[in-house]
Amino acid sequence: MSSEQEGESIRCLVAKVGLDGHDRGAHVIARAFRDAGFEVIYSGLHKAPEEIVQAAVQEDVDVLGISILSGAHDTLVPKIMDGLEEYDAKADTLVLAGGVIPDEDREQLKDEGVAAVFGPGTSIEETIEFVRENAPER
Amino acid sequence: MSEETLLEELLAGKHRALARVISKIEDRSPGYRELVSELYAHTGNADVIGITGSPGAGKSTLVDKLAETYRERGETVGIIAIDPSSPFTGGAVLGDRIRMASTVGDMDVFVRSMSARGTLGGLSTATADAVKAMDAFGKDKVIIETVGAGQNEIDIVRTADTVAVLVPPGSGDDIQTLKAGILEIADIFVVNKADRDGADRTVQELRDMIQLGNEGGMSGGAGGHHSQDVIDAHDDWNGEDDDTTDETGWTTPIVETVATKGTGVDDLLNEFGAHREYLLESGEHATQVRGRYAEEVRTLLREDIHAMLEAELEAAGGVDALAESVRQGETDPYSIADDVLAPLEDCLEEVDVEPSDAA
């Protein structure tokens, strides 16, 4: 129960970036994370990479989940990663990508620093489990 | 990152360091107390403004516009937006950030979302500490935004110098229900969405309430600063005076805004300025700050003692076992509390003796 809840809670930013108006998935994730006891900050739609970086840095999130269904991940994600780097936030932020991301692009995203890519059909439990296990210790 | 470098970097204006310090404050992680007490030396320059009101009143949108206007005036802004957390899972969706779109890309507006996860009034302490961090960082204005839903929120918003309460039009019934609540803490009323039907009526109702408070000298009301002397003085004038402002008090102004369009935001900022001036000139500010620190000291002590007692409880067999023995009719909560507290009291008595010996 909350009355005895001490200190840390996993903080997540659920981010929608670029020209992509589909946020049902992001909402489902935000809600599921909340129910898992995480603190979720939702970015809202159509955010520029800089806005996502600003939010991630200021909110000091442990986890940044980027939802992209527009196919522009190969340009947007690197911009976000560079921004995090600029503010020394890249190393200890767990970055996840979700949405429609072709298999052949996954390696490249991981090279950029994305910890995991969750495509369509991933179960929510799996995602939550991954976050719990991999959220950076601070 | 060590606490010292963290502090240095915060004072040097690194956003990452500020963000990290606030996390430490929120998490109550080891070393946060030293950190915050170091911060105090660097604070005292920011104006702290609290914004509260019912859900959907337009707080976040208004805060966004306030931040934008302050930035146009060349001032830096820190925003602490507090949203409720689930009492069941502790999870939260912090959604205020979505509304704050006017200043994105401007790192000199530092928006931080916090959830109401604290214990025992701890949130107001955490908020006050986060304000200190932003103050030390060098923010000119710090805005605290929270839903005015209960005592917890009222405590939070009280950590501000100036409190604005948003009242949406057509909330006549709400005004009734809120009378003993957030309306009492308002230094400024904001009728947001003033372009909607019923705005005039809401303004009128608020005005009536403020006058009632002034004339009746209702304690803690909107005119709570007024002393009995002032009311007597009014009697001596022997006439109905519509102007309820007196030389010493602050009469809660009502500002109409349309946050989505930015209408009335300048007026509101001017009222914030006027209230600030009033606080400083009347000496009210010193009283207010003193009261706040007294409360902070009390809360900290309460939290510390709470933590110590938790350990004592554990040593006495854990609260569950004790509760079970109450259920079995073997003992009662009062006896348990006495037993748990006894060793602590013994210690205190011993300590009490020592300083007088030394002196």
Short mmCIF file of C-alpha atoms in Angstrom, two decimals:
data_model
loop_
_atom_site.label_atom_id
_atom_site.label_comp_id
_atom_site.label_asym_id
_atom_site.label_seq_id
_atom_site.Cartn_x
_atom_site.Cartn_y
_atom_site.Cartn_z
CA MET A 1 0.00 0.00 0.00
CA SER A 2 1.04 3.52 -0.63
CA SER A 3 1.29 4.57 2.97
CA GLU A 4 4.38 2.48 3.46
CA GLN A 5 5.79 3.07 0.08
CA GLU A 6 9.28 4.38 0.36
CA GLY A 7 11.18 6.38 -2.13
CA GLU A 8 11.93 5.08 -5.49
CA SER A 9 9.50 4.41 -8.22
CA ILE A 10 10.43 3.72 -11.80
CA ARG A 11 9.87 6.85 -13.88
CA CYS A 12 8.98 6.45 -17.52
CA LEU A 13 8.42 8.84 -20.36
CA VAL A 14 6.09 7.46 -22.99
CA ALA A 15 6.84 9.48 -26.08
CA LYS A 16 5.15 9.97 -29.41
CA VAL A 17 7.48 11.57 -31.88
CA GLY A 18 7.07 12.97 -35.36
CA LEU A 19 4.14 12.97 -37.71
CA ASP A 20 2.25 10.06 -36.33
CA GLY A 21 -1.21 10.41 -34.90
CA HIS A 22 -1.72 6.91 -33.60
CA ASP A 23 -1.50 6.88 -29.87
CA ARG A 24 -3.75 4.05 -28.79
CA GLY A 25 -0.73 1.87 -28.19
CA ALA A 26 1.01 4.58 -26.21
CA HIS A 27 -2.09 5.04 -24.07
CA VAL A 28 -2.34 1.32 -23.40
CA ILE A 29 1.31 1.23 -22.39
CA ALA A 30 0.97 4.32 -20.20
CA ARG A 31 -1.98 2.82 -18.40
CA ALA A 32 -0.32 -0.57 -18.00
CA PHE A 33 2.84 1.05 -16.63
CA ARG A 34 0.77 3.03 -14.19
CA ASP A 35 -0.95 -0.12 -13.00
CA ALA A 36 2.45 -1.73 -12.61
CA GLY A 37 3.30 1.02 -10.14
CA PHE A 38 5.48 3.13 -12.41
CA GLU A 39 5.28 6.86 -12.73
CA VAL A 40 4.43 7.65 -16.28
CA ILE A 41 4.83 10.92 -18.07
CA TYR A 42 3.08 10.99 -21.40
CA SER A 43 4.47 13.35 -24.00
CA GLY A 44 1.39 13.89 -26.11
CA LEU A 45 1.33 13.62 -29.87
CA HIS A 46 3.53 15.04 -32.61
CA LYS A 47 6.55 15.89 -30.53
CA ALA A 48 9.86 16.90 -32.02
CA PRO A 49 12.93 14.94 -30.93
CA GLU A 50 14.22 17.98 -29.01
CA GLU A 51 11.00 18.12 -27.01
CA ILE A 52 11.35 14.49 -26.07
CA VAL A 53 14.94 15.06 -25.01
CA GLN A 54 13.96 18.10 -22.95
CA ALA A 55 11.24 16.15 -21.19
CA ALA A 56 13.45 13.11 -20.58
CA VAL A 57 16.25 15.24 -19.11
CA GLN A 58 14.08 17.49 -16.95
CA GLU A 59 11.94 14.67 -15.66
CA ASP A 60 15.02 12.53 -15.03
CA VAL A 61 13.27 9.42 -16.27
CA ASP A 62 14.70 5.95 -15.90
CA VAL A 63 12.94 4.70 -18.99
CA LEU A 64 12.16 6.38 -22.27
CA GLY A 65 9.67 4.48 -24.39
CA ILE A 66 9.38 5.82 -27.91
CA SER A 67 6.37 4.82 -29.94
CA ILE A 68 6.70 5.25 -33.67
CA LEU A 69 4.25 3.99 -36.24
CA SER A 70 5.23 6.31 -39.03
CA GLY A 71 8.32 4.50 -40.25
CA ALA A 72 10.55 7.47 -39.51
CA HIS A 73 12.37 5.76 -36.67
CA ASP A 74 15.67 5.69 -38.52
CA THR A 75 15.88 9.49 -38.52
CA LEU A 76 13.99 10.35 -35.31
CA VAL A 77 15.60 7.89 -32.91
CA PRO A 78 19.20 8.94 -33.62
CA LYS A 79 18.23 12.56 -33.04
CA ILE A 80 16.80 11.67 -29.65
CA MET A 81 19.85 9.61 -28.75
CA ASP A 82 22.19 12.46 -29.71
CA GLY A 83 20.14 14.86 -27.61
CA LEU A 84 20.34 12.58 -24.58
CA GLU A 85 24.07 12.33 -25.11
CA GLU A 86 24.36 16.10 -25.15
CA TYR A 87 22.85 16.32 -21.65
CA ASP A 88 24.80 13.33 -20.30
CA ALA A 89 21.59 11.38 -20.01
CA LYS A 90 22.19 8.65 -22.56
CA ALA A 91 24.16 6.27 -20.42
CA ASP A 92 21.61 5.85 -17.67
CA THR A 93 18.35 6.05 -19.55
CA LEU A 94 16.81 2.81 -20.70
CA VAL A 95 15.51 3.57 -24.17
CA LEU A 96 12.85 1.33 -25.67
CA ALA A 97 11.22 1.56 -29.04
CA GLY A 98 7.81 0.29 -29.96
CA GLY A 99 5.46 0.38 -32.87
CA VAL A 100 5.91 -0.62 -36.46
CA ILE A 101 9.61 -1.25 -36.86
CA PRO A 102 10.79 -3.73 -39.49
CA ASP A 103 13.06 -6.51 -38.32
CA GLU A 104 15.90 -5.39 -40.54
CA ASP A 105 16.02 -1.99 -38.80
CA ARG A 106 16.27 -3.35 -35.30
CA GLU A 107 20.00 -3.95 -35.24
CA GLN A 108 20.67 -0.41 -36.29
CA LEU A 109 18.45 0.98 -33.55
CA LYS A 110 20.23 -1.16 -31.03
CA ASP A 111 23.54 0.16 -32.28
CA GLU A 112 22.19 3.63 -31.63
CA GLY A 113 21.63 2.69 -28.02
CA VAL A 114 18.04 1.44 -27.97
CA ALA A 115 17.88 -1.34 -25.40
CA ALA A 116 14.97 -3.22 -26.89
CA VAL A 117 12.44 -3.02 -29.67
CA PHE A 118 8.91 -4.18 -29.00
CA GLY A 119 6.93 -4.81 -32.12
CA PRO A 120 3.25 -5.55 -32.61
CA GLY A 121 2.09 -8.56 -30.64
CA THR A 122 4.46 -8.06 -27.73
CA SER A 123 2.64 -8.79 -24.51
CA ILE A 124 2.40 -6.00 -21.99
CA GLU A 125 3.67 -8.28 -19.24
CA GLU A 126 6.81 -8.90 -21.24
CA THR A 127 7.43 -5.18 -21.60
CA ILE A 128 6.84 -4.48 -17.92
CA GLU A 129 9.08 -7.36 -16.94
CA PHE A 130 11.82 -6.02 -19.19
CA VAL A 131 11.55 -2.58 -17.64
CA ARG A 132 11.66 -3.95 -14.10
CA GLU A 133 14.74 -6.00 -14.86
CA ASN A 134 16.61 -3.41 -16.85
CA ALA A 135 15.68 -0.04 -15.40
CA PRO A 136 18.96 1.57 -14.41
CA GLU A 137 20.03 1.37 -10.78
CA ARG A 138 20.72 4.82 -9.48
CA MET B 1 27.88 11.17 -9.29
CA SER B 2 28.83 12.32 -5.81
CA GLU B 3 26.72 14.79 -3.87
CA GLU B 4 29.39 17.46 -4.07
CA THR B 5 29.79 17.37 -7.82
CA LEU B 6 26.03 17.24 -8.12
CA LEU B 7 25.70 20.40 -6.07
CA GLU B 8 28.48 22.13 -7.98
CA GLU B 9 26.94 21.24 -11.29
CA LEU B 10 23.51 22.37 -10.17
CA LEU B 11 24.88 25.72 -9.09
CA ALA B 12 26.74 25.92 -12.37
CA GLY B 13 23.44 25.60 -14.19
CA LYS B 14 23.53 22.06 -15.51
CA HIS B 15 20.00 20.88 -16.18
CA ARG B 16 20.87 17.25 -15.70
CA ALA B 17 22.15 17.99 -12.21
CA LEU B 18 18.98 19.84 -11.26
CA ALA B 19 16.89 16.97 -12.55
CA ARG B 20 18.97 14.49 -10.61
CA VAL B 21 18.80 16.49 -7.39
CA ILE B 22 15.02 16.63 -7.61
CA SER B 23 14.95 12.87 -8.11
CA LYS B 24 17.05 12.41 -5.01
CA ILE B 25 14.67 14.64 -3.10
CA GLU B 26 11.68 12.68 -4.36
CA ASP B 27 13.26 9.32 -3.65
CA ARG B 28 14.60 10.40 -0.29
CA SER B 29 17.73 8.64 -1.41
CA PRO B 30 20.83 8.57 0.79
CA GLY B 31 22.55 11.91 0.99
CA TYR B 32 19.57 13.98 -0.02
CA ARG B 33 19.34 15.71 3.32
CA GLU B 34 22.90 16.97 3.21
CA LEU B 35 22.27 18.08 -0.33
CA VAL B 36 19.16 20.05 0.52
CA SER B 37 20.72 21.64 3.55
CA GLU B 38 23.61 22.76 1.34
CA LEU B 39 21.08 24.23 -1.07
CA TYR B 40 19.62 26.57 1.51
CA ALA B 41 22.60 28.90 1.38
CA HIS B 42 21.86 29.59 -2.27
CA THR B 43 18.13 30.21 -2.07
CA GLY B 44 15.82 33.10 -1.45
CA ASN B 45 15.81 34.74 -4.84
CA ALA B 46 12.88 33.09 -6.56
CA ASP B 47 9.27 34.17 -6.36
CA VAL B 48 7.21 31.09 -5.62
CA ILE B 49 3.71 30.96 -7.03
CA GLY B 50 1.15 28.25 -6.36
CA ILE B 51 -1.64 27.49 -8.80
CA THR B 52 -4.49 25.26 -7.78
CA GLY B 53 -8.06 24.49 -8.77
CA SER B 54 -10.36 21.65 -9.65
CA PRO B 55 -9.42 19.13 -12.36
CA GLY B 56 -9.98 20.60 -15.79
CA ALA B 57 -10.00 24.19 -14.56
CA GLY B 58 -7.19 24.96 -16.96
CA LYS B 59 -4.26 25.07 -14.57
CA SER B 60 -1.65 23.55 -16.84
CA THR B 61 -2.70 25.64 -19.81
CA LEU B 62 -2.54 28.78 -17.71
CA VAL B 63 0.82 27.83 -16.24
CA ASP B 64 2.10 27.31 -19.77
CA LYS B 65 1.03 30.82 -20.72
CA LEU B 66 2.46 32.28 -17.54
CA ALA B 67 5.79 30.66 -18.28
CA GLU B 68 5.71 31.97 -21.82
CA THR B 69 4.99 35.50 -20.65
CA TYR B 70 7.70 35.40 -18.00
CA ARG B 71 10.14 34.23 -20.63
CA GLU B 72 9.16 37.14 -22.86
CA ARG B 73 9.99 39.39 -19.94
CA GLY B 74 13.39 37.74 -19.77
CA GLU B 75 12.85 35.73 -16.61
CA THR B 76 13.63 32.07 -16.12
CA VAL B 77 10.95 29.72 -14.87
CA GLY B 78 10.77 26.47 -12.98
CA ILE B 79 7.52 24.53 -12.88
CA ILE B 80 6.60 21.73 -10.51
CA ALA B 81 3.44 19.97 -11.63
CA ILE B 82 1.92 17.56 -9.18
CA ASP B 83 -0.54 14.87 -10.15
CA PRO B 84 -2.18 12.26 -7.97
CA SER B 85 -0.82 8.76 -7.76
CA SER B 86 -2.86 5.63 -7.40
CA PRO B 87 -3.37 4.68 -3.78
CA PHE B 88 -3.36 1.04 -4.87
CA THR B 89 -0.32 0.57 -7.05
CA GLY B 90 1.52 3.81 -6.37
CA GLY B 91 1.63 4.29 -10.12
CA ALA B 92 0.74 7.56 -11.75
CA VAL B 93 0.19 9.16 -15.10
CA LEU B 94 1.61 12.64 -15.01
CA GLY B 95 -0.14 14.48 -17.76
CA ASP B 96 0.41 18.16 -17.10
CA ARG B 97 3.38 18.31 -19.37
CA ILE B 98 1.24 17.80 -22.44
CA ARG B 99 -0.38 21.20 -21.97
CA MET B 100 2.91 22.95 -21.65
CA ALA B 101 3.74 23.39 -25.25
CA SER B 102 4.46 27.10 -25.61
CA THR B 103 7.90 26.87 -24.20
CA VAL B 104 9.21 23.58 -25.53
CA GLY B 105 12.74 23.64 -26.72
CA ASP B 106 13.43 26.39 -24.21
CA MET B 107 15.49 24.76 -21.50
CA ASP B 108 15.14 27.86 -19.35
CA VAL B 109 11.68 26.65 -18.57
CA PHE B 110 12.27 23.62 -16.41
CA VAL B 111 9.15 21.52 -16.05
CA ARG B 112 9.13 18.76 -13.52
CA SER B 113 6.23 16.41 -12.88
CA MET B 114 5.86 14.92 -9.45
CA SER B 115 3.43 12.35 -8.18
CA ALA B 116 1.78 12.41 -4.81
CA ARG B 117 3.69 9.38 -3.64
CA GLY B 118 5.02 10.75 -0.39
CA THR B 119 4.12 9.66 3.10
CA LEU B 120 2.73 11.66 5.97
CA GLY B 121 2.74 15.08 4.45
CA GLY B 122 6.06 14.19 2.90
CA LEU B 123 4.95 15.51 -0.44
CA SER B 124 4.79 19.06 0.78
CA THR B 125 8.31 18.66 2.15
CA ALA B 126 9.50 17.18 -1.12
CA THR B 127 7.83 19.98 -3.03
CA ALA B 128 9.37 22.62 -0.80
CA ASP B 129 12.77 20.98 -1.27
CA ALA B 130 12.33 20.80 -5.03
CA VAL B 131 11.45 24.50 -5.00
CA LYS B 132 14.68 25.12 -3.11
CA ALA B 133 16.60 23.23 -5.76
CA MET B 134 15.09 25.33 -8.54
CA ASP B 135 15.67 28.49 -6.54
CA ALA B 136 19.33 27.61 -6.00
CA PHE B 137 19.65 26.73 -9.66
CA GLY B 138 18.78 30.35 -10.34
CA LYS B 139 15.18 30.31 -11.50
CA ASP B 140 13.51 33.71 -11.13
CA LYS B 141 10.02 32.30 -10.83
CA VAL B 142 8.97 28.92 -9.53
CA ILE B 143 5.40 27.81 -10.18
CA ILE B 144 3.83 24.95 -8.27
CA GLU B 145 0.77 23.47 -9.89
CA THR B 146 -1.53 21.02 -8.19
CA VAL B 147 -5.09 19.80 -8.12
CA GLY B 148 -6.91 21.36 -5.21
CA ALA B 149 -8.47 18.15 -4.04
CA GLY B 150 -7.62 17.86 -0.39
CA GLN B 151 -5.54 18.75 2.59
CA ASN B 152 -2.41 17.30 1.05
CA GLU B 153 -2.66 19.61 -1.92
CA ILE B 154 -3.44 22.58 0.25
CA ASP B 155 -0.30 21.91 2.24
CA ILE B 156 1.69 21.76 -0.95
CA VAL B 157 0.41 24.96 -2.37
CA ARG B 158 1.02 26.68 0.93
CA THR B 159 4.71 26.38 0.30
CA ALA B 160 4.21 29.17 -2.24
CA ASP B 161 4.43 32.88 -1.50
CA THR B 162 1.39 33.68 -3.59
CA VAL B 163 -1.48 31.30 -4.23
CA ALA B 164 -3.85 31.64 -7.16
CA VAL B 165 -7.00 29.53 -7.14
CA LEU B 166 -8.65 28.83 -10.47
CA VAL B 167 -12.41 28.81 -10.50
CA PRO B 168 -14.03 27.80 -13.76
CA PRO B 169 -17.29 29.51 -14.73
CA GLY B 170 -20.52 27.84 -13.78
CA SER B 171 -19.05 26.24 -10.72
CA GLY B 172 -21.55 27.92 -8.46
CA ASP B 173 -22.26 24.69 -6.72
CA ASP B 174 -18.58 23.96 -6.45
CA ILE B 175 -18.05 27.25 -4.75
CA GLN B 176 -20.41 26.13 -2.05
CA THR B 177 -18.62 22.87 -1.54
CA LEU B 178 -15.19 24.38 -1.70
CA LYS B 179 -15.88 27.25 0.61
CA ALA B 180 -14.08 25.73 3.52
CA GLY B 181 -11.34 24.38 1.32
CA ILE B 182 -9.13 25.84 -1.33
CA LEU B 183 -10.96 29.12 -1.63
CA GLU B 184 -9.64 30.04 1.78
CA ILE B 185 -6.04 29.90 0.73
CA ALA B 186 -6.41 32.11 -2.33
CA ASP B 187 -4.41 35.29 -2.55
CA ILE B 188 -5.77 35.75 -6.05
CA PHE B 189 -8.83 34.28 -7.72
CA VAL B 190 -8.63 33.44 -11.37
CA VAL B 191 -11.83 32.91 -13.29
CA ASN B 192 -10.39 31.00 -16.20
CA LYS B 193 -12.36 30.24 -19.37
CA ALA B 194 -13.82 33.69 -18.87
CA ASP B 195 -15.26 33.62 -22.37
CA ARG B 196 -17.73 30.94 -21.35
CA ASP B 197 -21.29 31.44 -20.22
CA GLY B 198 -21.63 32.05 -16.55
CA ALA B 199 -18.24 33.72 -16.11
CA ASP B 200 -19.80 37.00 -15.00
CA ARG B 201 -21.91 35.24 -12.47
CA THR B 202 -18.95 33.34 -11.07
CA VAL B 203 -17.00 36.58 -10.75
CA GLN B 204 -19.97 38.15 -8.97
CA GLU B 205 -20.31 35.21 -6.60
CA LEU B 206 -16.64 35.35 -5.74
CA ARG B 207 -16.85 39.09 -5.20
CA ASP B 208 -19.79 38.61 -2.84
CA MET B 209 -17.90 35.98 -0.96
CA ILE B 210 -14.83 38.15 -0.57
CA GLN B 211 -16.95 41.05 0.69
CA LEU B 212 -18.76 38.79 3.07
CA GLY B 213 -15.43 37.62 4.38
CA ASN B 214 -14.21 41.15 4.85
CA GLU B 215 -17.30 42.51 6.51
CA GLY B 216 -17.90 39.56 8.73
CA GLY B 217 -14.24 39.21 9.57
CA MET B 218 -14.56 35.49 8.97
CA SER B 219 -11.41 33.86 10.12
CA GLY B 220 -9.34 32.23 7.45
CA GLY B 221 -11.66 33.52 4.77
CA ALA B 222 -10.60 35.35 1.69
CA GLY B 223 -10.26 38.45 3.83
CA GLY B 224 -8.57 36.60 6.61
CA HIS B 225 -5.84 39.15 7.00
CA HIS B 226 -8.26 41.66 8.42
CA SER B 227 -8.07 42.18 12.12
CA GLN B 228 -10.90 43.03 14.46
CA ASP B 229 -9.55 46.58 14.68
CA VAL B 230 -10.09 47.08 11.02
CA ILE B 231 -13.66 45.92 11.28
CA ASP B 232 -14.26 48.24 14.21
CA ALA B 233 -12.80 51.05 12.18
CA HIS B 234 -15.30 50.23 9.47
CA ASP B 235 -18.06 50.50 12.02
CA ASP B 236 -16.85 53.92 13.07
CA TRP B 237 -17.11 55.14 9.53
CA ASN B 238 -20.75 54.34 9.90
CA GLY B 239 -21.52 53.72 6.32
CA GLU B 240 -21.48 51.09 3.68
CA ASP B 241 -18.13 51.28 2.06
CA ASP B 242 -17.90 49.30 -1.12
CA ASP B 243 -14.15 49.48 -1.18
CA THR B 244 -13.12 46.76 1.17
CA THR B 245 -9.42 47.36 0.75
CA ASP B 246 -7.74 48.76 3.81
CA GLU B 247 -4.23 50.04 4.30
CA THR B 248 -2.87 46.97 5.99
CA GLY B 249 -4.72 44.10 4.39
CA TRP B 250 -4.78 42.38 1.07
CA THR B 251 -8.08 42.07 -0.68
CA THR B 252 -8.19 39.07 -2.92
CA PRO B 253 -8.44 40.31 -6.49
CA ILE B 254 -10.36 38.44 -9.15
CA VAL B 255 -8.69 38.12 -12.53
CA GLU B 256 -10.49 36.86 -15.60
CA THR B 257 -8.43 34.85 -18.04
CA VAL B 258 -8.79 32.78 -21.16
CA ALA B 259 -5.69 30.66 -20.87
CA THR B 260 -6.01 29.06 -24.29
CA LYS B 261 -5.76 32.50 -25.91
CA GLY B 262 -3.51 34.10 -23.35
CA THR B 263 -6.14 36.72 -22.47
CA GLY B 264 -5.69 38.27 -19.02
CA VAL B 265 -2.32 36.66 -18.42
CA ASP B 266 -0.58 40.02 -18.16
CA ASP B 267 -3.15 41.19 -15.62
CA LEU B 268 -2.54 38.07 -13.61
CA LEU B 269 1.21 38.58 -13.65
CA ASN B 270 0.70 42.14 -12.47
CA GLU B 271 -1.42 40.90 -9.59
CA PHE B 272 1.31 38.42 -8.69
CA GLY B 273 3.72 41.34 -8.62
CA ALA B 274 1.34 43.43 -6.52
CA HIS B 275 0.90 40.63 -4.03
CA ARG B 276 4.64 40.17 -3.81
CA GLU B 277 5.02 43.86 -3.04
CA TYR B 278 2.26 43.72 -0.47
CA LEU B 279 3.96 40.78 1.24
CA LEU B 280 7.28 42.55 1.46
CA GLU B 281 5.93 45.94 2.50
CA SER B 282 3.55 44.67 5.13
CA GLY B 283 6.10 42.35 6.67
CA GLU B 284 3.70 39.52 5.97
CA HIS B 285 6.40 37.77 3.98
CA ALA B 286 8.66 37.32 6.97
CA THR B 287 5.76 35.91 9.00
CA GLN B 288 4.82 33.61 6.15
CA VAL B 289 8.35 32.34 5.64
CA ARG B 290 8.85 31.84 9.33
CA GLY B 291 5.62 29.85 9.55
CA ARG B 292 6.66 27.74 6.61
CA TYR B 293 10.04 26.87 8.06
CA ALA B 294 8.44 26.04 11.40
CA GLU B 295 6.14 23.66 9.58
CA GLU B 296 9.07 22.17 7.67
CA VAL B 297 10.99 21.53 10.86
CA ARG B 298 7.96 19.88 12.41
CA THR B 299 7.32 17.71 9.37
CA LEU B 300 10.93 16.62 9.16
CA LEU B 301 10.99 15.69 12.82
CA ARG B 302 7.73 13.81 12.45
CA GLU B 303 9.12 11.86 9.52
CA ASP B 304 12.35 11.07 11.35
CA ILE B 305 10.58 9.92 14.45
CA HIS B 306 8.20 7.92 12.31
CA ALA B 307 11.15 6.12 10.75
CA MET B 308 12.66 5.42 14.16
CA LEU B 309 9.37 4.09 15.44
CA GLU B 310 9.02 1.83 12.43
CA ALA B 311 12.26 0.19 13.54
CA GLU B 312 10.96 -0.06 17.10
CA LEU B 313 7.77 -1.61 15.83
CA GLU B 314 9.78 -4.15 13.91
CA ALA B 315 11.78 -4.94 17.03
CA ALA B 316 8.57 -5.41 19.01
CA GLY B 317 7.50 -8.16 16.65
CA GLY B 318 6.15 -6.26 13.69
CA VAL B 319 2.93 -4.38 13.37
CA ASP B 320 1.01 -7.33 11.95
CA ALA B 321 1.70 -9.55 14.94
CA LEU B 322 0.81 -6.74 17.32
CA ALA B 323 -2.40 -6.04 15.45
CA GLU B 324 -3.27 -9.69 15.65
CA SER B 325 -2.81 -9.68 19.42
CA VAL B 326 -5.22 -6.75 19.61
CA ARG B 327 -7.69 -8.73 17.54
CA GLN B 328 -7.32 -11.66 19.92
CA GLY B 329 -8.21 -9.34 22.76
CA GLU B 330 -4.82 -9.76 24.43
CA THR B 331 -3.95 -6.10 24.41
CA ASP B 332 -5.00 -2.79 22.90
CA PRO B 333 -3.42 -0.22 20.59
CA TYR B 334 -2.80 2.29 23.36
CA SER B 335 -0.79 -0.15 25.44
CA ILE B 336 1.22 -1.15 22.42
CA ALA B 337 1.98 2.46 21.57
CA ASP B 338 3.12 3.04 25.13
CA ASP B 339 5.33 -0.04 25.08
CA VAL B 340 6.91 0.83 21.76
CA LEU B 341 7.53 4.38 22.82
CA ALA B 342 8.94 3.52 26.24
CA PRO B 343 12.57 2.85 25.25
CA LEU B 344 12.59 6.06 23.24
CA GLU B 345 11.33 8.06 26.17
CA ASP B 346 13.94 6.49 28.43
CA CYS B 347 16.65 7.54 26.02
CA LEU B 348 15.33 11.06 25.83
CA GLU B 349 15.31 11.38 29.59
CA GLU B 350 18.92 10.34 29.73
CA VAL B 351 19.86 12.79 27.03
CA ASP B 352 17.99 15.57 28.78
CA VAL B 353 20.20 15.16 31.80
CA GLU B 354 23.48 15.29 29.96
CA PRO B 355 23.53 18.81 28.55
CA SER B 356 22.73 20.31 31.94
CA ASP B 357 25.64 18.31 33.40
CA ALA B 358 27.92 19.70 30.78
CA ALA B 359 26.72 23.23 31.36
#
